[in-house]
Every structure is written in structure tokens, then in C-alpha cells.
Amino acid sequence: MLRKVLAKVEEGRFARGLAGLQAGWQFEVKHRVFVKRGVEVAGYVKYNGKQYGVQIEPGSCFCSCEDAMSRKTLCKHIAFVAMAELAFYAAERSAHRQPQEVRPTS
Ligand SMILES: [Zn+2]
């Protein structure tokens, strides 16, 4: 499902999200719940003193940045979160751990 999101990201934004991953952008997870069709994940992308709220779930993506809000596009932050999540799952599986959910705190 995250790979399907990435497949819909335009090439330039995909590259900027990947560059962010390489540059050490942080994804602070607030919520990660595995659902039948994939994952519902939300949190903050942080770098260079900037912070954007991103949410990805089956059938919808959101980011608080100008690019996503005004152009209604899949921005580099959404691409970055999808990549960071995939990298996290791969690392967990590689270490023989089950990726853990993060339940929203109330
Ligand atoms: Zn964005």
C-alpha cells in the first residue's frame, strides 16, 4: 500500500523525498495502526527547523505543506514518510522483530 502511494508520487517530488531520507529528515510517529488494507500512519516530518504534519492511510494522504494543500498533490513529505515507513519495516524484519503499532494517546 505504501509502495502504491510512492508509485503515484511525481518523479521530482519522489527524488526530493529520497534526498530527505538520505539527509536524515526525522519522522516523529504519533500514530501507526495496521489495518486490513495497509497502515494508517500519522506524525511530523522535521528538518531544518521546519515541521509538517503528514497522514497516510489506505485511500487518502495528507500533508500540511503548501505544495500538498494548494496543489492537492502527493508532496515530497508524503513520499518521505512512505519511504521511511518502508525502511522501518524492512529494518525490523531484518532484525527479526515485528513492526510495532503506535496507538494514539488520548
Ligand atoms: Zn508536504
JSON list of C-alpha atoms and ligand atoms in Angstrom, two decimals:
[
{"chain": "A", "resi": 1, "resn": "MET", "atom": "CA", "xyz": [0.00, 0.00, 0.00]},
{"chain": "A", "resi": 2, "resn": "LEU", "atom": "CA", "xyz": [2.86, 2.43, 0.81]},
{"chain": "A", "resi": 3, "resn": "ARG", "atom": "CA", "xyz": [4.51, 1.32, -2.41]},
{"chain": "A", "resi": 4, "resn": "LYS", "atom": "CA", "xyz": [1.32, 2.20, -4.27]},
{"chain": "A", "resi": 5, "resn": "VAL", "atom": "CA", "xyz": [1.43, 5.67, -2.72]},
{"chain": "A", "resi": 6, "resn": "LEU", "atom": "CA", "xyz": [5.03, 6.04, -3.86]},
{"chain": "A", "resi": 7, "resn": "ALA", "atom": "CA", "xyz": [4.12, 4.91, -7.36]},
{"chain": "A", "resi": 8, "resn": "LYS", "atom": "CA", "xyz": [1.74, 7.88, -7.60]},
{"chain": "A", "resi": 9, "resn": "VAL", "atom": "CA", "xyz": [4.32, 10.46, -6.50]},
{"chain": "A", "resi": 10, "resn": "GLU", "atom": "CA", "xyz": [5.67, 12.59, -9.33]},
{"chain": "A", "resi": 11, "resn": "GLU", "atom": "CA", "xyz": [9.34, 11.93, -10.10]},
{"chain": "A", "resi": 12, "resn": "GLY", "atom": "CA", "xyz": [10.83, 15.21, -8.86]},
{"chain": "A", "resi": 13, "resn": "ARG", "atom": "CA", "xyz": [8.98, 15.01, -5.54]},
{"chain": "A", "resi": 14, "resn": "PHE", "atom": "CA", "xyz": [9.97, 11.35, -5.18]},
{"chain": "A", "resi": 15, "resn": "ALA", "atom": "CA", "xyz": [13.63, 12.37, -5.62]},
{"chain": "A", "resi": 16, "resn": "ARG", "atom": "CA", "xyz": [13.32, 15.17, -3.04]},
{"chain": "A", "resi": 17, "resn": "GLY", "atom": "CA", "xyz": [11.73, 12.77, -0.54]},
{"chain": "A", "resi": 18, "resn": "LEU", "atom": "CA", "xyz": [14.54, 10.29, -1.12]},
{"chain": "A", "resi": 19, "resn": "ALA", "atom": "CA", "xyz": [17.13, 13.04, -0.69]},
{"chain": "A", "resi": 20, "resn": "GLY", "atom": "CA", "xyz": [15.40, 13.90, 2.60]},
{"chain": "A", "resi": 21, "resn": "LEU", "atom": "CA", "xyz": [15.73, 10.31, 3.76]},
{"chain": "A", "resi": 22, "resn": "GLN", "atom": "CA", "xyz": [19.44, 10.43, 2.91]},
{"chain": "A", "resi": 23, "resn": "ALA", "atom": "CA", "xyz": [19.82, 13.83, 4.63]},
{"chain": "A", "resi": 24, "resn": "GLY", "atom": "CA", "xyz": [18.37, 12.48, 7.87]},
{"chain": "A", "resi": 25, "resn": "TRP", "atom": "CA", "xyz": [14.92, 14.09, 7.93]},
{"chain": "A", "resi": 26, "resn": "GLN", "atom": "CA", "xyz": [13.09, 12.87, 11.02]},
{"chain": "A", "resi": 27, "resn": "PHE", "atom": "CA", "xyz": [9.65, 11.30, 11.14]},
{"chain": "A", "resi": 28, "resn": "GLU", "atom": "CA", "xyz": [8.09, 11.54, 14.57]},
{"chain": "A", "resi": 29, "resn": "VAL", "atom": "CA", "xyz": [5.32, 8.94, 14.60]},
{"chain": "A", "resi": 30, "resn": "LYS", "atom": "CA", "xyz": [2.20, 9.88, 16.51]},
{"chain": "A", "resi": 31, "resn": "HIS", "atom": "CA", "xyz": [0.02, 7.07, 15.32]},
{"chain": "A", "resi": 32, "resn": "ARG", "atom": "CA", "xyz": [0.65, 3.83, 13.44]},
{"chain": "A", "resi": 33, "resn": "VAL", "atom": "CA", "xyz": [-2.11, 1.25, 13.23]},
{"chain": "A", "resi": 34, "resn": "PHE", "atom": "CA", "xyz": [-2.07, -1.75, 10.91]},
{"chain": "A", "resi": 35, "resn": "VAL", "atom": "CA", "xyz": [-5.35, -2.26, 9.14]},
{"chain": "A", "resi": 36, "resn": "LYS", "atom": "CA", "xyz": [-6.59, -4.86, 6.69]},
{"chain": "A", "resi": 37, "resn": "ARG", "atom": "CA", "xyz": [-5.70, -2.79, 3.63]},
{"chain": "A", "resi": 38, "resn": "GLY", "atom": "CA", "xyz": [-2.35, -1.49, 4.89]},
{"chain": "A", "resi": 39, "resn": "VAL", "atom": "CA", "xyz": [-1.44, 1.02, 7.54]},
{"chain": "A", "resi": 40, "resn": "GLU", "atom": "CA", "xyz": [-2.80, 4.24, 8.98]},
{"chain": "A", "resi": 41, "resn": "VAL", "atom": "CA", "xyz": [0.20, 6.33, 9.93]},
{"chain": "A", "resi": 42, "resn": "ALA", "atom": "CA", "xyz": [0.46, 9.93, 11.06]},
{"chain": "A", "resi": 43, "resn": "GLY", "atom": "CA", "xyz": [3.11, 12.17, 12.58]},
{"chain": "A", "resi": 44, "resn": "TYR", "atom": "CA", "xyz": [5.51, 15.02, 11.96]},
{"chain": "A", "resi": 45, "resn": "VAL", "atom": "CA", "xyz": [8.27, 15.38, 9.40]},
{"chain": "A", "resi": 46, "resn": "LYS", "atom": "CA", "xyz": [11.05, 17.55, 10.86]},
{"chain": "A", "resi": 47, "resn": "TYR", "atom": "CA", "xyz": [14.15, 19.06, 9.31]},
{"chain": "A", "resi": 48, "resn": "ASN", "atom": "CA", "xyz": [15.98, 22.39, 9.30]},
{"chain": "A", "resi": 49, "resn": "GLY", "atom": "CA", "xyz": [13.65, 23.76, 11.98]},
{"chain": "A", "resi": 50, "resn": "LYS", "atom": "CA", "xyz": [10.60, 23.02, 9.83]},
{"chain": "A", "resi": 51, "resn": "GLN", "atom": "CA", "xyz": [7.76, 20.73, 10.76]},
{"chain": "A", "resi": 52, "resn": "TYR", "atom": "CA", "xyz": [4.91, 19.31, 8.66]},
{"chain": "A", "resi": 53, "resn": "GLY", "atom": "CA", "xyz": [2.03, 17.12, 9.72]},
{"chain": "A", "resi": 54, "resn": "VAL", "atom": "CA", "xyz": [1.62, 14.08, 7.46]},
{"chain": "A", "resi": 55, "resn": "GLN", "atom": "CA", "xyz": [-1.02, 11.38, 7.45]},
{"chain": "A", "resi": 56, "resn": "ILE", "atom": "CA", "xyz": [-1.19, 8.36, 5.15]},
{"chain": "A", "resi": 57, "resn": "GLU", "atom": "CA", "xyz": [-3.96, 5.79, 5.14]},
{"chain": "A", "resi": 58, "resn": "PRO", "atom": "CA", "xyz": [-5.50, 3.47, 2.55]},
{"chain": "A", "resi": 59, "resn": "GLY", "atom": "CA", "xyz": [-7.21, 5.72, 0.03]},
{"chain": "A", "resi": 60, "resn": "SER", "atom": "CA", "xyz": [-6.03, 9.09, 1.34]},
{"chain": "A", "resi": 61, "resn": "CYS", "atom": "CA", "xyz": [-2.90, 11.12, 2.07]},
{"chain": "A", "resi": 62, "resn": "PHE", "atom": "CA", "xyz": [-2.50, 14.47, 3.79]},
{"chain": "A", "resi": 63, "resn": "CYS", "atom": "CA", "xyz": [0.35, 16.91, 4.38]},
{"chain": "A", "resi": 64, "resn": "SER", "atom": "CA", "xyz": [0.18, 20.36, 5.92]},
{"chain": "A", "resi": 65, "resn": "CYS", "atom": "CA", "xyz": [2.66, 21.91, 3.43]},
{"chain": "A", "resi": 66, "resn": "GLU", "atom": "CA", "xyz": [1.81, 24.44, 0.75]},
{"chain": "A", "resi": 67, "resn": "ASP", "atom": "CA", "xyz": [2.51, 22.02, -2.11]},
{"chain": "A", "resi": 68, "resn": "ALA", "atom": "CA", "xyz": [0.04, 19.41, -0.85]},
{"chain": "A", "resi": 69, "resn": "MET", "atom": "CA", "xyz": [-2.58, 21.89, 0.34]},
{"chain": "A", "resi": 70, "resn": "SER", "atom": "CA", "xyz": [-2.75, 24.21, -2.66]},
{"chain": "A", "resi": 71, "resn": "ARG", "atom": "CA", "xyz": [-1.95, 21.78, -5.48]},
{"chain": "A", "resi": 72, "resn": "LYS", "atom": "CA", "xyz": [-3.64, 18.77, -3.88]},
{"chain": "A", "resi": 73, "resn": "THR", "atom": "CA", "xyz": [-0.65, 16.70, -4.84]},
{"chain": "A", "resi": 74, "resn": "LEU", "atom": "CA", "xyz": [1.40, 13.96, -3.21]},
{"chain": "A", "resi": 75, "resn": "CYS", "atom": "CA", "xyz": [4.31, 16.07, -1.92]},
{"chain": "A", "resi": 76, "resn": "LYS", "atom": "CA", "xyz": [7.89, 15.18, -1.01]},
{"chain": "A", "resi": 77, "resn": "HIS", "atom": "CA", "xyz": [6.93, 14.84, 2.67]},
{"chain": "A", "resi": 78, "resn": "ILE", "atom": "CA", "xyz": [4.31, 12.20, 1.91]},
{"chain": "A", "resi": 79, "resn": "ALA", "atom": "CA", "xyz": [6.89, 10.43, -0.28]},
{"chain": "A", "resi": 80, "resn": "PHE", "atom": "CA", "xyz": [9.42, 10.66, 2.54]},
{"chain": "A", "resi": 81, "resn": "VAL", "atom": "CA", "xyz": [7.04, 9.23, 5.15]},
{"chain": "A", "resi": 82, "resn": "ALA", "atom": "CA", "xyz": [6.13, 6.30, 2.87]},
{"chain": "A", "resi": 83, "resn": "MET", "atom": "CA", "xyz": [9.85, 5.60, 2.31]},
{"chain": "A", "resi": 84, "resn": "ALA", "atom": "CA", "xyz": [10.74, 6.00, 5.99]},
{"chain": "A", "resi": 85, "resn": "GLU", "atom": "CA", "xyz": [7.96, 3.59, 6.99]},
{"chain": "A", "resi": 86, "resn": "LEU", "atom": "CA", "xyz": [9.04, 1.02, 4.41]},
{"chain": "A", "resi": 87, "resn": "ALA", "atom": "CA", "xyz": [12.64, 1.37, 5.62]},
{"chain": "A", "resi": 88, "resn": "PHE", "atom": "CA", "xyz": [11.48, 0.91, 9.22]},
{"chain": "A", "resi": 89, "resn": "TYR", "atom": "CA", "xyz": [9.52, -2.27, 8.42]},
{"chain": "A", "resi": 90, "resn": "ALA", "atom": "CA", "xyz": [12.42, -3.67, 6.43]},
{"chain": "A", "resi": 91, "resn": "ALA", "atom": "CA", "xyz": [14.85, -2.97, 9.28]},
{"chain": "A", "resi": 92, "resn": "GLU", "atom": "CA", "xyz": [12.51, -4.54, 11.84]},
{"chain": "A", "resi": 93, "resn": "ARG", "atom": "CA", "xyz": [12.00, -7.66, 9.75]},
{"chain": "A", "resi": 94, "resn": "SER", "atom": "CA", "xyz": [15.73, -7.87, 9.11]},
{"chain": "A", "resi": 95, "resn": "ALA", "atom": "CA", "xyz": [16.27, -7.83, 12.89]},
{"chain": "A", "resi": 96, "resn": "HIS", "atom": "CA", "xyz": [13.54, -10.50, 13.30]},
{"chain": "A", "resi": 97, "resn": "ARG", "atom": "CA", "xyz": [11.23, -8.11, 15.08]},
{"chain": "A", "resi": 98, "resn": "GLN", "atom": "CA", "xyz": [7.57, -7.45, 14.40]},
{"chain": "A", "resi": 99, "resn": "PRO", "atom": "CA", "xyz": [6.98, -3.78, 13.49]},
{"chain": "A", "resi": 100, "resn": "GLN", "atom": "CA", "xyz": [5.07, -2.30, 16.41]},
{"chain": "A", "resi": 101, "resn": "GLU", "atom": "CA", "xyz": [1.91, -0.22, 16.24]},
{"chain": "A", "resi": 102, "resn": "VAL", "atom": "CA", "xyz": [1.85, 3.19, 17.88]},
{"chain": "A", "resi": 103, "resn": "ARG", "atom": "CA", "xyz": [-1.55, 3.78, 19.36]},
{"chain": "A", "resi": 104, "resn": "PRO", "atom": "CA", "xyz": [-2.78, 7.36, 19.54]},
{"chain": "A", "resi": 105, "resn": "THR", "atom": "CA", "xyz": [-2.51, 8.75, 23.04]},
{"chain": "A", "resi": 106, "resn": "SER", "atom": "CA", "xyz": [-5.62, 10.32, 24.42]},
{"chain": "B", "resi": 1, "resn": "ZN", "atom": "ZN", "xyz": [4.22, 18.14, 2.23]}
]
